[in-house]
CSV table of C-alpha atoms in Angstrom, one decimal:
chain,number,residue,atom,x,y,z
Z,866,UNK,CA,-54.6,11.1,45.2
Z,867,UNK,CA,-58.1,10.5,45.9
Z,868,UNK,CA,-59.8,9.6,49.0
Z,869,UNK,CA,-63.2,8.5,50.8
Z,870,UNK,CA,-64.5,10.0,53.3
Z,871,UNK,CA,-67.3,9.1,56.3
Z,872,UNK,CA,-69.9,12.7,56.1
Z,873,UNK,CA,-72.6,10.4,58.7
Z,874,UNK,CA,-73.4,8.2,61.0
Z,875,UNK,CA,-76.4,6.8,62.2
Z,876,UNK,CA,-78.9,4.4,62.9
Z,877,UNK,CA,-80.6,3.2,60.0
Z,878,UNK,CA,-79.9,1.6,56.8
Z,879,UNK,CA,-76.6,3.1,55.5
Z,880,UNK,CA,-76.5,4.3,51.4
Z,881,UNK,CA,-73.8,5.9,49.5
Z,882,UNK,CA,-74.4,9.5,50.2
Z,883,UNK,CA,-73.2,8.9,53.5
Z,884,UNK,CA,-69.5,8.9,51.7
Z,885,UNK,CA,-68.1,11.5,49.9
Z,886,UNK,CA,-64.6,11.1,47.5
Z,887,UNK,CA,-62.2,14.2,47.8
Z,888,UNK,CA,-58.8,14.5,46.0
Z,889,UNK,CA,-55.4,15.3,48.8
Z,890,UNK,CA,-52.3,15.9,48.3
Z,891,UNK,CA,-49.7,13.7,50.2
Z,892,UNK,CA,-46.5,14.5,51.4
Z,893,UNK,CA,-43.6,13.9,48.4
Z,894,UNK,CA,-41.0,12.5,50.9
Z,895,UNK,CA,-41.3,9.4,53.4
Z,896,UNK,CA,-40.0,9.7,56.6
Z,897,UNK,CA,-37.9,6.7,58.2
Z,898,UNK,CA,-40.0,3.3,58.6
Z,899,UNK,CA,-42.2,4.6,56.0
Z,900,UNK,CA,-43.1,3.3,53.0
Z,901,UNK,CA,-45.6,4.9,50.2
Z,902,UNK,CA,-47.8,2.6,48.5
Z,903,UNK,CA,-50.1,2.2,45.5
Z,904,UNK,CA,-53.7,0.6,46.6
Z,905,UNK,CA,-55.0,-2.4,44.6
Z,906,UNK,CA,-57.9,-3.9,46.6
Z,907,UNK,CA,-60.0,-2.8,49.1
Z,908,UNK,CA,-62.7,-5.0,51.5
Z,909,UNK,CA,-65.9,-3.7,52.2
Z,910,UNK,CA,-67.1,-5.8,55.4
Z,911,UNK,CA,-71.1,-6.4,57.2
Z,912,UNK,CA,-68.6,-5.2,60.7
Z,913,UNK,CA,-68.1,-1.7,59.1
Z,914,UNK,CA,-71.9,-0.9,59.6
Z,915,UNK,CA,-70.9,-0.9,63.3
Z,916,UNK,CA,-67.9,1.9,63.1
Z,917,UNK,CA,-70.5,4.2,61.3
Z,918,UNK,CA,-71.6,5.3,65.0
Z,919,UNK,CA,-69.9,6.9,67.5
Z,920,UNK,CA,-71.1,4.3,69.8
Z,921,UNK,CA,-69.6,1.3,67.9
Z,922,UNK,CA,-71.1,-1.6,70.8
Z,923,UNK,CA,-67.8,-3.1,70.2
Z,924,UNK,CA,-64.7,-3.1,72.0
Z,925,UNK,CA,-62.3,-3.7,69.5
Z,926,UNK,CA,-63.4,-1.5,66.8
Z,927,UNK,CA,-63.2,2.4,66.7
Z,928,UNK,CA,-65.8,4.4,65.1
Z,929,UNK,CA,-65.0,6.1,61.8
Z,930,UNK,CA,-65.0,10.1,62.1
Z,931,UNK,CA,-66.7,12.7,60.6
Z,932,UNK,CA,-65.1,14.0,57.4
Z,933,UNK,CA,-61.8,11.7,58.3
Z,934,UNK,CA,-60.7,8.9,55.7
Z,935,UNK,CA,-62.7,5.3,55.8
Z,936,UNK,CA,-60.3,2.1,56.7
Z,937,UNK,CA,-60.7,-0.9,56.8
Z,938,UNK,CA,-59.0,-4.3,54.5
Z,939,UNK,CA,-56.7,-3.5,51.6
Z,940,UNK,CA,-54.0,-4.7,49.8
Z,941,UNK,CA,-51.6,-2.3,48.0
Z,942,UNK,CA,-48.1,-3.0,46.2
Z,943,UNK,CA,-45.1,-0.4,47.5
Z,944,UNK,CA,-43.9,2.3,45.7
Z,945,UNK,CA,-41.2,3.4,47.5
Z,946,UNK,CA,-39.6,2.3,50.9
Z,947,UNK,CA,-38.0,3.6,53.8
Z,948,UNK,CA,-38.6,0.1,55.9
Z,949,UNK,CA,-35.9,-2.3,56.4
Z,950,UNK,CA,-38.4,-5.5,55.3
Z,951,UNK,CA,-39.9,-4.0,52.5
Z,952,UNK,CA,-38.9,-3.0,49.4
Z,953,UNK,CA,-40.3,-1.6,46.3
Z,954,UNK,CA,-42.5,-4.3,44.7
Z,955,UNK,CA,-43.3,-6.0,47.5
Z,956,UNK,CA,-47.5,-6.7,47.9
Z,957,UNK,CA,-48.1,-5.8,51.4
Z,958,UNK,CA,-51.9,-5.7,53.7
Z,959,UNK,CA,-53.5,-4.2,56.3
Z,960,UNK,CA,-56.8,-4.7,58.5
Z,961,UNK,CA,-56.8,-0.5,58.7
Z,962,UNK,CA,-55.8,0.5,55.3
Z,963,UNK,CA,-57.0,3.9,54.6
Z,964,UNK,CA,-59.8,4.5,51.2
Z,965,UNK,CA,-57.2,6.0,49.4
Z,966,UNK,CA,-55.2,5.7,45.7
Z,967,UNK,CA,-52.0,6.4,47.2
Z,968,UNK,CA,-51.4,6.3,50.9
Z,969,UNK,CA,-48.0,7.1,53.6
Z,970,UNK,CA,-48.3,4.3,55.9
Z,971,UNK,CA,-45.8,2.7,58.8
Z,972,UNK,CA,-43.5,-0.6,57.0
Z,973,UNK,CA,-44.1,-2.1,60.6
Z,974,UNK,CA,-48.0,-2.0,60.8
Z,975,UNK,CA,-48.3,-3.9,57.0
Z,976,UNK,CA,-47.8,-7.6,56.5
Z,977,UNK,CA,-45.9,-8.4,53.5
Z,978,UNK,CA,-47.9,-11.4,50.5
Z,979,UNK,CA,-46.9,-14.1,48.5
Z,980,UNK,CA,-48.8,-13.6,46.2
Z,981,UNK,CA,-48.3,-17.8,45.0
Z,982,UNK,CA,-50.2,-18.9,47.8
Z,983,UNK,CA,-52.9,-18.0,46.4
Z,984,UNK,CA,-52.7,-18.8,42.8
Z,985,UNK,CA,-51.6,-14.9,42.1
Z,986,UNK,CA,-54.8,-13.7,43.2
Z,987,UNK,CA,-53.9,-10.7,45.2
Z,988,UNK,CA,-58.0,-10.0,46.3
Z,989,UNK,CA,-58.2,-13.4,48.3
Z,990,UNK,CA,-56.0,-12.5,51.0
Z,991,UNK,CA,-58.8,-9.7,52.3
Z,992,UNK,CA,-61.3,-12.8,52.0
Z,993,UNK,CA,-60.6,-16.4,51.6
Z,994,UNK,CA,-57.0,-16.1,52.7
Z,995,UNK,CA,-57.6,-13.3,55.0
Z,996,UNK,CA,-59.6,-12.6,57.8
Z,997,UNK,CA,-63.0,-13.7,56.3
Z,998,UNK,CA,-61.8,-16.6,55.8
Z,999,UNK,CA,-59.8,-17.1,59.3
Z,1000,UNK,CA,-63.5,-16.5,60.6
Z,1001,UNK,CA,-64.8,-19.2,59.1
Z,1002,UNK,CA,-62.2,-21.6,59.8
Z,1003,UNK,CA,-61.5,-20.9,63.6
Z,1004,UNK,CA,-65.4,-20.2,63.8
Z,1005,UNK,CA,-66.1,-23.3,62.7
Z,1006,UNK,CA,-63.1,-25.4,64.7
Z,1007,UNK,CA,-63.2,-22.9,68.1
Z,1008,UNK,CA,-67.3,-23.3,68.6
Z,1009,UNK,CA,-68.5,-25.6,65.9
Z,1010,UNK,CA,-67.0,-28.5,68.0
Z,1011,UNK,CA,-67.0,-30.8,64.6
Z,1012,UNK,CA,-66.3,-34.1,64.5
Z,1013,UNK,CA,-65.2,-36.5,61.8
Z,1014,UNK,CA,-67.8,-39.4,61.7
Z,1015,UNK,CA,-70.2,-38.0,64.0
Z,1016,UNK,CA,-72.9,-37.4,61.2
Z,1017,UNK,CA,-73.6,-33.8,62.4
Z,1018,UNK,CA,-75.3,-31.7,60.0
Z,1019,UNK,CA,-74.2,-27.8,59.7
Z,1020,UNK,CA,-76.5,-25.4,59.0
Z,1021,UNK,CA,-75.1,-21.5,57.6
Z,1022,UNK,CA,-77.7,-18.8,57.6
Z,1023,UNK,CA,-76.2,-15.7,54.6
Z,1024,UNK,CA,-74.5,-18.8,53.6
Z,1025,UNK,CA,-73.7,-16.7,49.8
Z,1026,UNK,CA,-71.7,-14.3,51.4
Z,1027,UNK,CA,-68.0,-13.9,52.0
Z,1028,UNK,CA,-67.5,-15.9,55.3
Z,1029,UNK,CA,-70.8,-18.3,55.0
Z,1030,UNK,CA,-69.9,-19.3,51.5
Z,1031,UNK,CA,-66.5,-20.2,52.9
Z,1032,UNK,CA,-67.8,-21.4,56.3
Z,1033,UNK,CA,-70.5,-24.4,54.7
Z,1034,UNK,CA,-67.3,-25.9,52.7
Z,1035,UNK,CA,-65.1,-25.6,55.4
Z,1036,UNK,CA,-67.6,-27.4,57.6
Z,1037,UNK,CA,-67.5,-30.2,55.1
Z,1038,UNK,CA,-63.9,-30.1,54.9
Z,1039,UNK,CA,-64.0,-30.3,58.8
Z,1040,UNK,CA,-66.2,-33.4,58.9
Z,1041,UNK,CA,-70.1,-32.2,58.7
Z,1042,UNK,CA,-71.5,-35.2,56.9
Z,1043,UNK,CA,-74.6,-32.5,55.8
Z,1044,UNK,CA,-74.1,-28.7,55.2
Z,1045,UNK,CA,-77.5,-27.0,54.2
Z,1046,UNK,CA,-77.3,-23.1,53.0
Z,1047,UNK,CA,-80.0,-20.3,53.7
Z,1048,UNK,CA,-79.7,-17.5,51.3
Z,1049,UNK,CA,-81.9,-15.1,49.9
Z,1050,UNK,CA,-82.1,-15.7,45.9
Z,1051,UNK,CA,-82.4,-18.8,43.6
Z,1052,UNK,CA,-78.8,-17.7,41.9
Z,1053,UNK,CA,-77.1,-17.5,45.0
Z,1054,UNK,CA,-78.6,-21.1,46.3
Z,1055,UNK,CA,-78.0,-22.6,42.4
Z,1056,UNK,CA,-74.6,-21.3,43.1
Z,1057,UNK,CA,-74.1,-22.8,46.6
Z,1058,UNK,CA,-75.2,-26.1,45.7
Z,1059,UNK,CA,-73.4,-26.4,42.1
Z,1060,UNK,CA,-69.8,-24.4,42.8
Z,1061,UNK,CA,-69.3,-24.9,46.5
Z,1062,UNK,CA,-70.6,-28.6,47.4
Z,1063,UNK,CA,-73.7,-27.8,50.0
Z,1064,UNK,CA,-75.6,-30.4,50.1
Z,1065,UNK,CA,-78.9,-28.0,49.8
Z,1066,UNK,CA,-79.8,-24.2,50.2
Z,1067,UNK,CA,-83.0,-22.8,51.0
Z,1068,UNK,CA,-84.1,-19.5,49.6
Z,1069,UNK,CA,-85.5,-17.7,52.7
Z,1070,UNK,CA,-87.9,-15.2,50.5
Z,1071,UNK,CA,-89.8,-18.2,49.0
Z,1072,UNK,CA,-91.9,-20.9,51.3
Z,1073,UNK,CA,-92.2,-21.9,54.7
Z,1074,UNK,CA,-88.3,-22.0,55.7
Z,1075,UNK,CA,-89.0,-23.7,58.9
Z,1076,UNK,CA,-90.8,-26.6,56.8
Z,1077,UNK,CA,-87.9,-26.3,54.4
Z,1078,UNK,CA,-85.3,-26.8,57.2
Z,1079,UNK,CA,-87.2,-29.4,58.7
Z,1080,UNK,CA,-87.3,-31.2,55.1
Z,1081,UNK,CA,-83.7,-30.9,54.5
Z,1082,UNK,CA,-82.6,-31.7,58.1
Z,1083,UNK,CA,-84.9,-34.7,59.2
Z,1084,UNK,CA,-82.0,-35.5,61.8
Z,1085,UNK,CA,-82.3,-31.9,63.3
Z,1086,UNK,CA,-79.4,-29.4,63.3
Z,1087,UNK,CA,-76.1,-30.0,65.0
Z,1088,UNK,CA,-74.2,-27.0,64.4
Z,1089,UNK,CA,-75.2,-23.8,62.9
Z,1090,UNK,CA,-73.0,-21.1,61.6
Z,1091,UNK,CA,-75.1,-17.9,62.3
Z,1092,UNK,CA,-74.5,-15.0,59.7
Z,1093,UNK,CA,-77.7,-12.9,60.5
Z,1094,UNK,CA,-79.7,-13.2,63.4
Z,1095,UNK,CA,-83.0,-12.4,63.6
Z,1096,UNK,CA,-85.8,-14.4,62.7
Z,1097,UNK,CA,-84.0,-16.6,60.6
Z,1098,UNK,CA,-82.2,-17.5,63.7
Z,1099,UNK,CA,-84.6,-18.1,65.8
Z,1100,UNK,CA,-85.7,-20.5,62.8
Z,1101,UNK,CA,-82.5,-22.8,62.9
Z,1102,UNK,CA,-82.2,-22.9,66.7
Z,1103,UNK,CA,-85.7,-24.0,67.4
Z,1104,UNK,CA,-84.4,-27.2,65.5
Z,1105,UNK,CA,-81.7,-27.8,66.8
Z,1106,UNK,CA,-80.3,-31.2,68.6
Z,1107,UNK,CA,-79.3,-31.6,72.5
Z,1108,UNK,CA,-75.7,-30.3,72.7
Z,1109,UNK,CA,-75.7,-28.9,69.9
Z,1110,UNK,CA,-73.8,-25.6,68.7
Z,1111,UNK,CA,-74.2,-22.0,67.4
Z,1112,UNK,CA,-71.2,-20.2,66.2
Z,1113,UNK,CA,-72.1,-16.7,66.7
Z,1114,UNK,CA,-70.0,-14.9,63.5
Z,1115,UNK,CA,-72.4,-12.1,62.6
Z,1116,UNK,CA,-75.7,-10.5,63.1
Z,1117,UNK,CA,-76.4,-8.9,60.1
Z,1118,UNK,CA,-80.3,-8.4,60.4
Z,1119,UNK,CA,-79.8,-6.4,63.5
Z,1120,UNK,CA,-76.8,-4.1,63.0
Z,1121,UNK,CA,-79.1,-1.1,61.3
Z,1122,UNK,CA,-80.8,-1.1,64.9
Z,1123,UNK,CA,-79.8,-0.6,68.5
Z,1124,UNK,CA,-79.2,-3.5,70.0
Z,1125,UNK,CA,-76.6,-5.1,72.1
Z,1126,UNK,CA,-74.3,-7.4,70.3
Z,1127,UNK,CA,-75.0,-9.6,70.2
Z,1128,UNK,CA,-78.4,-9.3,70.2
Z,1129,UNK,CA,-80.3,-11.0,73.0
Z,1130,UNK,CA,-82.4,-14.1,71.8
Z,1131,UNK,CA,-86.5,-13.9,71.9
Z,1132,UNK,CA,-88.0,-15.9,75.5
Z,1133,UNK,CA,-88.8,-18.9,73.7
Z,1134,UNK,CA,-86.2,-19.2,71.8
Z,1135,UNK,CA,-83.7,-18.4,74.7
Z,1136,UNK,CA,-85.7,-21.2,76.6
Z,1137,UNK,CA,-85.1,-24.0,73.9
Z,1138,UNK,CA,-81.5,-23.2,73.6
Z,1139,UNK,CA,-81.3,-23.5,77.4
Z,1140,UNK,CA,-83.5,-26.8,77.6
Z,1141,UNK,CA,-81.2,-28.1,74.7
Z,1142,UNK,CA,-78.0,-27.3,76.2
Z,1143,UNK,CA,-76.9,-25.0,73.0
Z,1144,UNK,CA,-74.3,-23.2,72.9
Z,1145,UNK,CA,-74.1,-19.5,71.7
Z,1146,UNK,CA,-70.9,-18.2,72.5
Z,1147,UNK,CA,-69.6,-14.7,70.9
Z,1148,UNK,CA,-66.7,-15.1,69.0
Z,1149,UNK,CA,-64.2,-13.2,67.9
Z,1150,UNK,CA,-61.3,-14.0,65.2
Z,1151,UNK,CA,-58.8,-11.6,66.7
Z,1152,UNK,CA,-59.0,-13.5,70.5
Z,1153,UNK,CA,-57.0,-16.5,68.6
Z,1154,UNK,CA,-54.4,-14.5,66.6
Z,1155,UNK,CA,-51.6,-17.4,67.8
Z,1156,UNK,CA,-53.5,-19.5,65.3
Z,1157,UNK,CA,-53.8,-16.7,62.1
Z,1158,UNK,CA,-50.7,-18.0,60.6
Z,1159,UNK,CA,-51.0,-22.0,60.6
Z,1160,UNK,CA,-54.6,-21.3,59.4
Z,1161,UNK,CA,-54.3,-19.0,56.5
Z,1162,UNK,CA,-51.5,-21.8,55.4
Z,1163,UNK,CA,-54.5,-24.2,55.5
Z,1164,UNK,CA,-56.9,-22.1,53.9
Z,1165,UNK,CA,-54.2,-21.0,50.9
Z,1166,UNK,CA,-53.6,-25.1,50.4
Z,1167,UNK,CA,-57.0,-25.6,50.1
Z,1168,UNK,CA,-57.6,-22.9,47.4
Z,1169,UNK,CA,-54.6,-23.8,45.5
Z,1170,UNK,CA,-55.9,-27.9,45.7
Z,1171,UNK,CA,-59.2,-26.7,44.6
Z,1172,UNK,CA,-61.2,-28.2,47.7
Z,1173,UNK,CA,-62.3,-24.4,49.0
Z,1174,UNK,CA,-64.2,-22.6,45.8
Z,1175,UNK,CA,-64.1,-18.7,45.9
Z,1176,UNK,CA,-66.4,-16.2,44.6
Z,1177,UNK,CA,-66.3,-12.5,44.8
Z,1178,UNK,CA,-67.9,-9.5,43.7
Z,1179,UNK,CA,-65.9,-7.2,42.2
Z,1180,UNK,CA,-66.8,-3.5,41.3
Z,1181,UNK,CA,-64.3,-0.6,40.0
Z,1182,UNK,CA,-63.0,2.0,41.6
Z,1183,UNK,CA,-62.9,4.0,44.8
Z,1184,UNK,CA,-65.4,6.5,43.8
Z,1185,UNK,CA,-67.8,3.6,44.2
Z,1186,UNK,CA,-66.9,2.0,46.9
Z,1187,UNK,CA,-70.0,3.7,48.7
Z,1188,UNK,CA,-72.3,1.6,46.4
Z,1189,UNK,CA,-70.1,-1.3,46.8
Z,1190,UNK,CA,-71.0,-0.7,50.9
Z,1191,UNK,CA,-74.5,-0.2,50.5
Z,1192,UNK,CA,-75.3,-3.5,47.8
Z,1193,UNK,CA,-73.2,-5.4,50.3
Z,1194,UNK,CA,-75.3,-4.4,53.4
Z,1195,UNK,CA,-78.7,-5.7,51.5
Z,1196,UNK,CA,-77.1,-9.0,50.0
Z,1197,UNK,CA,-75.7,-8.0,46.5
Z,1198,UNK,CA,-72.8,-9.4,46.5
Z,1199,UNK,CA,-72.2,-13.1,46.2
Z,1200,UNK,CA,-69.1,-14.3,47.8
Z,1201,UNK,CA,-67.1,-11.6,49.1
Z,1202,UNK,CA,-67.3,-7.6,48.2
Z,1203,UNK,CA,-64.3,-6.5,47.2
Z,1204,UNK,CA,-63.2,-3.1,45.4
Z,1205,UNK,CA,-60.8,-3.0,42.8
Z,1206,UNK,CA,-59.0,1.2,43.5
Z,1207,UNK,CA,-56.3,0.3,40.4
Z,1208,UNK,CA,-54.8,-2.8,38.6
């Protein structure tokens, strides 16, 4: 088998040489509870930036080690099976699935697929149908505070990438009567506007985004789904309405640097949010797991109806999966970034 491996960790912007691929040998027998399975897909995630320090600044993520094997979202199919409720065949996932071709892992710690729920399309369940996509959905119905026939307009800052993408149509889906994308190429804002229904999508390299924003949201901005942080941020929130919301999902701009998360806002921005009465509350998918399995039965209809569009980018095998980490981090990938180890 072959494996990937973490050789460093620090601040700054992370590139593929801090990776290495080895081939291992694996034990030929599984023990009890075991079962040995083939990897199809992996996930390469913004949140893994933070597990390449010792010092993660999160609670519920460990830091990868030093010359150990990379984890992190795959899906595999099982080979062979020493676990009561799986059985050879069976298309199984995990949020810690080791960078590996072939992997020894404990039956009780992988969730078995159906693969139908999604149309046959295995990859979706480690974005749309998975955790990227329970982020947007609980993001945007835990602190989004949407209502149907209220008028608000969302805005989603790295709106083309695996949970934004999926976060603007679900805001629609949800009620927003105006969803307005911020991304950072003409494709990716052609792309949100024609494929996934925004309403509009600003190109943050080009013009005067603030005018842009204040343009495209002449009623102001009721809730905004915040991808990146940063100045962008600061950007959106300086326009946004009394009582409004912020639904803190990601920080991307500021994970290369060593900050709090998340990341404490500038003094005048802090002091409109205040004035406003805007909330910014950190949130995190895994505090509402009681709600995982009603929601990824909501997301999966909504794929399989056609109402929730999915993109992904797709490169092949593991030996690139450091690339695949690195394009992700600076905004290659449209949709979500997903690895395909072997078909």
């Amino acid at each position: 088998l072959f494996d990937f491996k973490i050789i460093l960790g620090k601040n700054g912007v992370p590139v593929a040489e801090n990776f290495r691929l080895e081939q291992s040998t694996i034990a030929d027998t599984i023990q009890a509870g075991q079962v040995r399975v083939k990897t199809l897909y992996l996930s390469v995630d913004p949140y893994m930036r933070c597990r390449m320090n010792e010092d993660t600044g999160s609670d519920y993520l460990q830091p990868w080690q030093v010359s150990e094997v990379a984890d992190g979202g795959g899906v595999g199919v099982v080979e062979e099976s020493k676990h009561d409720n799986l059985a050879k065949g069976d298309f199984v996932t995990s949020f810690t699935w080791p960078w590996q071709t072939v992997a020894i892992l404990d039956g009780s710690l992988l969730q078995k697929l159906v693969p139908q729920l999604v149309n046959g399309r295995l990859s979706y369940f480690l974005g749309a149908a998975g955790i990227t996509g329970l982020t947007a959905l609980l993001g945007v119905r835990e602190k989004g505070h949407v209502a149907v026939g209220a008028n608000q307009t969302m805005v989603v800052s790295g709106a083309a990438g695996a949970c934004g993408s999926l976060a603007g149509q679900i805001g629609r889906l949800e009620g927003c009567s105006r969803v307005v994308g911020i991304a950072g190429t003409d494709e990716k804002c052609s792309i949100l506007v024609q494929e996934m229904g925004f309403d509009a999508a600003i190109n943050y390299k080009k013009g005067n985004v603030a005018e842009q924003l204040r343009e495209l949201c002449p009623g102001g901005v009721d809730v905004y789904f915040d991808n990146v942080g940063g100045d962008i941020s600061d950007t959106v929130i300086s326009q946004m309405n009394q009582n409004s919301h912020i639904i803190l999902c990601g920080q991307i701009s500021q994970y290369n640097k060593d900050v709090p998360y998340p990341p404490p806002l500038p003094p005048d921005i802090e002091k409109i949010q205040k004035e406003r009465n805007i909330t910014r509350e950190r949130f995190l998918v895994l505090n509402y797991m009681d709600k995982h399995e009603a929601s990824v039965l909501q997301l999966c209809q909504w794929i399989q109806e056609g109402k929730l569009k999915v993109r992904e980018t797709v490169v092949e095998g593991l030996a690139n999966i450091g690339a695949a980490f690195q394009s992700m981090m600076s905004g290659g990938n449209i949709g979500k970034q997903i690895v395909s180890v072997s078909k």
